[in-house]
Amino acid sequence: MVGEVEYFFRLQFGDTVYSLALVSVFSPLDQELLNLSRNAVYICHGSGIDALTVVNIKAITAVVSMVPNFQVTPEGEIIIPDNRFSMVEAPFLKLAALCGALGEDDDTNDNDNGTAM
């Protein structure tokens, strides 16, 4: 499940406190495009308030960016998508690595796909 966190909150029942997030869930990935791109293009559609759900914050396992999937025509026109998003994993970590912002003294580990964590 991919979702946009709207806000975080805590609920208490008796002595137990729950840390939760209200999440707007995106549609499933466009599987056909994912297969055609050999798992390189992740496209989803936003569902807005129609797909709100509450999750325990411990269920959040990764942070990604969902950026509008802009397209450019051969004539150079920019097509602004209507509710179509592309997933970018660890965008700031990859950008920092490309710009040399991560020094040798940084505590970073490489995961199985080569991005710093």
mmCIF file with all atom_site columns, C-alpha atoms in Angstrom:
data_model
loop_
_atom_site.group_PDB
_atom_site.id
_atom_site.type_symbol
_atom_site.label_atom_id
_atom_site.label_alt_id
_atom_site.label_comp_id
_atom_site.label_asym_id
_atom_site.label_entity_id
_atom_site.label_seq_id
_atom_site.pdbx_PDB_ins_code
_atom_site.Cartn_x
_atom_site.Cartn_y
_atom_site.Cartn_z
_atom_site.occupancy
_atom_site.B_iso_or_equiv
_atom_site.pdbx_formal_charge
_atom_site.auth_seq_id
_atom_site.auth_comp_id
_atom_site.auth_asym_id
_atom_site.auth_atom_id
_atom_site.pdbx_PDB_model_num
ATOM 1   C CA . MET A 1 1   ? 0.000   0.000  0.000   1.00 0.00 ? 1   MET A CA 1
ATOM 2   C CA . VAL A 1 2   ? 1.244   3.480  -0.900  1.00 0.00 ? 2   VAL A CA 1
ATOM 3   C CA . GLY A 1 3   ? -0.357  6.444  0.798   1.00 0.00 ? 3   GLY A CA 1
ATOM 4   C CA . GLU A 1 4   ? 0.014   10.104 1.647   1.00 0.00 ? 4   GLU A CA 1
ATOM 5   C CA . VAL A 1 5   ? 0.049   10.833 5.367   1.00 0.00 ? 5   VAL A CA 1
ATOM 6   C CA . GLU A 1 6   ? -2.426  13.608 6.067   1.00 0.00 ? 6   GLU A CA 1
ATOM 7   C CA . TYR A 1 7   ? -1.505  13.881 9.733   1.00 0.00 ? 7   TYR A CA 1
ATOM 8   C CA . PHE A 1 8   ? -0.246  11.941 12.735  1.00 0.00 ? 8   PHE A CA 1
ATOM 9   C CA . PHE A 1 9   ? -2.140  11.620 16.002  1.00 0.00 ? 9   PHE A CA 1
ATOM 10  C CA . ARG A 1 10  ? -2.263  9.613  19.228  1.00 0.00 ? 10  ARG A CA 1
ATOM 11  C CA . LEU A 1 11  ? -5.205  7.868  20.877  1.00 0.00 ? 11  LEU A CA 1
ATOM 12  C CA . GLN A 1 12  ? -5.327  6.550  24.392  1.00 0.00 ? 12  GLN A CA 1
ATOM 13  C CA . PHE A 1 13  ? -7.573  3.722  25.567  1.00 0.00 ? 13  PHE A CA 1
ATOM 14  C CA . GLY A 1 14  ? -7.079  3.111  29.270  1.00 0.00 ? 14  GLY A CA 1
ATOM 15  C CA . ASP A 1 15  ? -3.323  2.940  29.870  1.00 0.00 ? 15  ASP A CA 1
ATOM 16  C CA . THR A 1 16  ? -2.492  2.104  26.239  1.00 0.00 ? 16  THR A CA 1
ATOM 17  C CA . VAL A 1 17  ? -1.455  4.899  23.861  1.00 0.00 ? 17  VAL A CA 1
ATOM 18  C CA . TYR A 1 18  ? -1.571  4.309  20.104  1.00 0.00 ? 18  TYR A CA 1
ATOM 19  C CA . SER A 1 19  ? 0.477   6.380  17.637  1.00 0.00 ? 19  SER A CA 1
ATOM 20  C CA . LEU A 1 20  ? -1.512  6.528  14.397  1.00 0.00 ? 20  LEU A CA 1
ATOM 21  C CA . ALA A 1 21  ? -1.576  8.238  11.006  1.00 0.00 ? 21  ALA A CA 1
ATOM 22  C CA . LEU A 1 22  ? -4.482  9.248  8.797   1.00 0.00 ? 22  LEU A CA 1
ATOM 23  C CA . VAL A 1 23  ? -3.453  8.144  5.286   1.00 0.00 ? 23  VAL A CA 1
ATOM 24  C CA . SER A 1 24  ? -4.935  8.799  1.852   1.00 0.00 ? 24  SER A CA 1
ATOM 25  C CA . VAL A 1 25  ? -4.233  5.595  -0.082  1.00 0.00 ? 25  VAL A CA 1
ATOM 26  C CA . PHE A 1 26  ? -3.066  5.735  -3.709  1.00 0.00 ? 26  PHE A CA 1
ATOM 27  C CA . SER A 1 27  ? -4.389  3.322  -6.322  1.00 0.00 ? 27  SER A CA 1
ATOM 28  C CA . PRO A 1 28  ? -2.406  0.134  -6.935  1.00 0.00 ? 28  PRO A CA 1
ATOM 29  C CA . LEU A 1 29  ? 0.590   0.538  -9.250  1.00 0.00 ? 29  LEU A CA 1
ATOM 30  C CA . ASP A 1 30  ? -0.112  0.428  -12.989 1.00 0.00 ? 30  ASP A CA 1
ATOM 31  C CA . GLN A 1 31  ? 1.071   -3.174 -13.337 1.00 0.00 ? 31  GLN A CA 1
ATOM 32  C CA . GLU A 1 32  ? 1.151   -3.172 -17.147 1.00 0.00 ? 32  GLU A CA 1
ATOM 33  C CA . LEU A 1 33  ? 3.399   -0.091 -17.265 1.00 0.00 ? 33  LEU A CA 1
ATOM 34  C CA . LEU A 1 34  ? 5.544   -1.515 -14.479 1.00 0.00 ? 34  LEU A CA 1
ATOM 35  C CA . ASN A 1 35  ? 6.045   -4.751 -16.435 1.00 0.00 ? 35  ASN A CA 1
ATOM 36  C CA . LEU A 1 36  ? 6.725   -2.937 -19.738 1.00 0.00 ? 36  LEU A CA 1
ATOM 37  C CA . SER A 1 37  ? 9.335   -0.740 -18.034 1.00 0.00 ? 37  SER A CA 1
ATOM 38  C CA . ARG A 1 38  ? 11.013  -3.718 -16.354 1.00 0.00 ? 38  ARG A CA 1
ATOM 39  C CA . ASN A 1 39  ? 10.075  -2.394 -12.900 1.00 0.00 ? 39  ASN A CA 1
ATOM 40  C CA . ALA A 1 40  ? 11.416  1.128  -13.541 1.00 0.00 ? 40  ALA A CA 1
ATOM 41  C CA . VAL A 1 41  ? 8.194   3.182  -13.799 1.00 0.00 ? 41  VAL A CA 1
ATOM 42  C CA . TYR A 1 42  ? 5.843   3.300  -10.835 1.00 0.00 ? 42  TYR A CA 1
ATOM 43  C CA . ILE A 1 43  ? 2.610   5.142  -11.702 1.00 0.00 ? 43  ILE A CA 1
ATOM 44  C CA . CYS A 1 44  ? -0.370  5.526  -9.333  1.00 0.00 ? 44  CYS A CA 1
ATOM 45  C CA . HIS A 1 45  ? -3.490  7.667  -9.112  1.00 0.00 ? 45  HIS A CA 1
ATOM 46  C CA . GLY A 1 46  ? -4.393  9.662  -6.024  1.00 0.00 ? 46  GLY A CA 1
ATOM 47  C CA . SER A 1 47  ? -7.654  8.766  -4.353  1.00 0.00 ? 47  SER A CA 1
ATOM 48  C CA . GLY A 1 48  ? -8.036  11.803 -2.089  1.00 0.00 ? 48  GLY A CA 1
ATOM 49  C CA . ILE A 1 49  ? -10.591 11.725 0.677   1.00 0.00 ? 49  ILE A CA 1
ATOM 50  C CA . ASP A 1 50  ? -12.335 8.732  -0.904  1.00 0.00 ? 50  ASP A CA 1
ATOM 51  C CA . ALA A 1 51  ? -9.565  6.430  0.328   1.00 0.00 ? 51  ALA A CA 1
ATOM 52  C CA . LEU A 1 52  ? -8.776  7.649  3.836   1.00 0.00 ? 52  LEU A CA 1
ATOM 53  C CA . THR A 1 53  ? -7.678  5.067  6.342   1.00 0.00 ? 53  THR A CA 1
ATOM 54  C CA . VAL A 1 54  ? -6.000  5.022  9.745   1.00 0.00 ? 54  VAL A CA 1
ATOM 55  C CA . VAL A 1 55  ? -2.801  3.006  10.229  1.00 0.00 ? 55  VAL A CA 1
ATOM 56  C CA . ASN A 1 56  ? -0.477  2.332  13.120  1.00 0.00 ? 56  ASN A CA 1
ATOM 57  C CA . ILE A 1 57  ? 2.712   4.321  12.476  1.00 0.00 ? 57  ILE A CA 1
ATOM 58  C CA . LYS A 1 58  ? 4.693   1.107  12.951  1.00 0.00 ? 58  LYS A CA 1
ATOM 59  C CA . ALA A 1 59  ? 3.137   -0.084 9.667   1.00 0.00 ? 59  ALA A CA 1
ATOM 60  C CA . ILE A 1 60  ? 5.001   2.678  7.772   1.00 0.00 ? 60  ILE A CA 1
ATOM 61  C CA . THR A 1 61  ? 8.058   0.931  6.354   1.00 0.00 ? 61  THR A CA 1
ATOM 62  C CA . ALA A 1 62  ? 9.409   3.413  3.779   1.00 0.00 ? 62  ALA A CA 1
ATOM 63  C CA . VAL A 1 63  ? 9.224   7.050  2.770   1.00 0.00 ? 63  VAL A CA 1
ATOM 64  C CA . VAL A 1 64  ? 8.832   7.853  -0.923  1.00 0.00 ? 64  VAL A CA 1
ATOM 65  C CA . SER A 1 65  ? 7.868   10.896 -2.971  1.00 0.00 ? 65  SER A CA 1
ATOM 66  C CA . MET A 1 66  ? 4.824   10.816 -5.205  1.00 0.00 ? 66  MET A CA 1
ATOM 67  C CA . VAL A 1 67  ? 5.468   13.495 -7.816  1.00 0.00 ? 67  VAL A CA 1
ATOM 68  C CA . PRO A 1 68  ? 3.083   14.551 -10.589 1.00 0.00 ? 68  PRO A CA 1
ATOM 69  C CA . ASN A 1 69  ? 3.832   12.527 -13.726 1.00 0.00 ? 69  ASN A CA 1
ATOM 70  C CA . PHE A 1 70  ? 4.449   15.449 -16.105 1.00 0.00 ? 70  PHE A CA 1
ATOM 71  C CA . GLN A 1 71  ? 4.821   14.572 -19.784 1.00 0.00 ? 71  GLN A CA 1
ATOM 72  C CA . VAL A 1 72  ? 6.473   16.557 -22.579 1.00 0.00 ? 72  VAL A CA 1
ATOM 73  C CA . THR A 1 73  ? 5.164   16.402 -26.146 1.00 0.00 ? 73  THR A CA 1
ATOM 74  C CA . PRO A 1 74  ? 7.535   16.273 -29.156 1.00 0.00 ? 74  PRO A CA 1
ATOM 75  C CA . GLU A 1 75  ? 6.705   19.964 -29.654 1.00 0.00 ? 75  GLU A CA 1
ATOM 76  C CA . GLY A 1 76  ? 7.961   20.754 -26.147 1.00 0.00 ? 76  GLY A CA 1
ATOM 77  C CA . GLU A 1 77  ? 4.575   21.338 -24.509 1.00 0.00 ? 77  GLU A CA 1
ATOM 78  C CA . ILE A 1 78  ? 4.302   20.243 -20.898 1.00 0.00 ? 78  ILE A CA 1
ATOM 79  C CA . ILE A 1 79  ? 1.226   18.161 -20.127 1.00 0.00 ? 79  ILE A CA 1
ATOM 80  C CA . ILE A 1 80  ? 0.167   18.542 -16.520 1.00 0.00 ? 80  ILE A CA 1
ATOM 81  C CA . PRO A 1 81  ? -1.347  15.273 -15.304 1.00 0.00 ? 81  PRO A CA 1
ATOM 82  C CA . ASP A 1 82  ? -4.706  15.048 -13.652 1.00 0.00 ? 82  ASP A CA 1
ATOM 83  C CA . ASN A 1 83  ? -4.246  12.886 -10.583 1.00 0.00 ? 83  ASN A CA 1
ATOM 84  C CA . ARG A 1 84  ? -1.377  10.766 -11.987 1.00 0.00 ? 84  ARG A CA 1
ATOM 85  C CA . PHE A 1 85  ? 1.753   10.359 -9.866  1.00 0.00 ? 85  PHE A CA 1
ATOM 86  C CA . SER A 1 86  ? 5.152   8.734  -10.232 1.00 0.00 ? 86  SER A CA 1
ATOM 87  C CA . MET A 1 87  ? 6.904   7.151  -7.256  1.00 0.00 ? 87  MET A CA 1
ATOM 88  C CA . VAL A 1 88  ? 10.458  8.225  -6.428  1.00 0.00 ? 88  VAL A CA 1
ATOM 89  C CA . GLU A 1 89  ? 12.172  6.197  -3.729  1.00 0.00 ? 89  GLU A CA 1
ATOM 90  C CA . ALA A 1 90  ? 14.516  7.946  -1.251  1.00 0.00 ? 90  ALA A CA 1
ATOM 91  C CA . PRO A 1 91  ? 14.710  11.098 -3.415  1.00 0.00 ? 91  PRO A CA 1
ATOM 92  C CA . PHE A 1 92  ? 16.757  13.249 -1.057  1.00 0.00 ? 92  PHE A CA 1
ATOM 93  C CA . LEU A 1 93  ? 19.238  10.520 -0.204  1.00 0.00 ? 93  LEU A CA 1
ATOM 94  C CA . LYS A 1 94  ? 19.904  9.852  -3.894  1.00 0.00 ? 94  LYS A CA 1
ATOM 95  C CA . LEU A 1 95  ? 20.198  13.579 -4.625  1.00 0.00 ? 95  LEU A CA 1
ATOM 96  C CA . ALA A 1 96  ? 22.588  14.078 -1.704  1.00 0.00 ? 96  ALA A CA 1
ATOM 97  C CA . ALA A 1 97  ? 24.728  11.187 -2.919  1.00 0.00 ? 97  ALA A CA 1
ATOM 98  C CA . LEU A 1 98  ? 24.819  12.617 -6.469  1.00 0.00 ? 98  LEU A CA 1
ATOM 99  C CA . CYS A 1 99  ? 25.777  16.077 -5.200  1.00 0.00 ? 99  CYS A CA 1
ATOM 100 C CA . GLY A 1 100 ? 28.464  14.710 -2.888  1.00 0.00 ? 100 GLY A CA 1
ATOM 101 C CA . ALA A 1 101 ? 26.676  15.882 0.256   1.00 0.00 ? 101 ALA A CA 1
ATOM 102 C CA . LEU A 1 102 ? 27.197  12.509 1.932   1.00 0.00 ? 102 LEU A CA 1
ATOM 103 C CA . GLY A 1 103 ? 30.736  12.491 3.268   1.00 0.00 ? 103 GLY A CA 1
ATOM 104 C CA . GLU A 1 104 ? 32.868  9.571  4.310   1.00 0.00 ? 104 GLU A CA 1
ATOM 105 C CA . ASP A 1 105 ? 32.158  10.336 7.980   1.00 0.00 ? 105 ASP A CA 1
ATOM 106 C CA . ASP A 1 106 ? 28.398  9.895  7.552   1.00 0.00 ? 106 ASP A CA 1
ATOM 107 C CA . ASP A 1 107 ? 26.816  6.832  9.098   1.00 0.00 ? 107 ASP A CA 1
ATOM 108 C CA . THR A 1 108 ? 25.271  5.320  5.989   1.00 0.00 ? 108 THR A CA 1
ATOM 109 C CA . ASN A 1 109 ? 24.571  1.755  5.022   1.00 0.00 ? 109 ASN A CA 1
ATOM 110 C CA . ASP A 1 110 ? 23.903  0.381  1.590   1.00 0.00 ? 110 ASP A CA 1
ATOM 111 C CA . ASN A 1 111 ? 20.760  -1.678 1.217   1.00 0.00 ? 111 ASN A CA 1
ATOM 112 C CA . ASP A 1 112 ? 20.246  -4.283 -1.457  1.00 0.00 ? 112 ASP A CA 1
ATOM 113 C CA . ASN A 1 113 ? 19.447  -1.750 -4.209  1.00 0.00 ? 113 ASN A CA 1
ATOM 114 C CA . GLY A 1 114 ? 22.486  0.437  -3.634  1.00 0.00 ? 114 GLY A CA 1
ATOM 115 C CA . THR A 1 115 ? 20.842  3.448  -1.992  1.00 0.00 ? 115 THR A CA 1
ATOM 116 C CA . ALA A 1 116 ? 22.120  4.856  1.259   1.00 0.00 ? 116 ALA A CA 1
ATOM 117 C CA . MET A 1 117 ? 19.926  4.486  4.316   1.00 0.00 ? 117 MET A CA 1
#
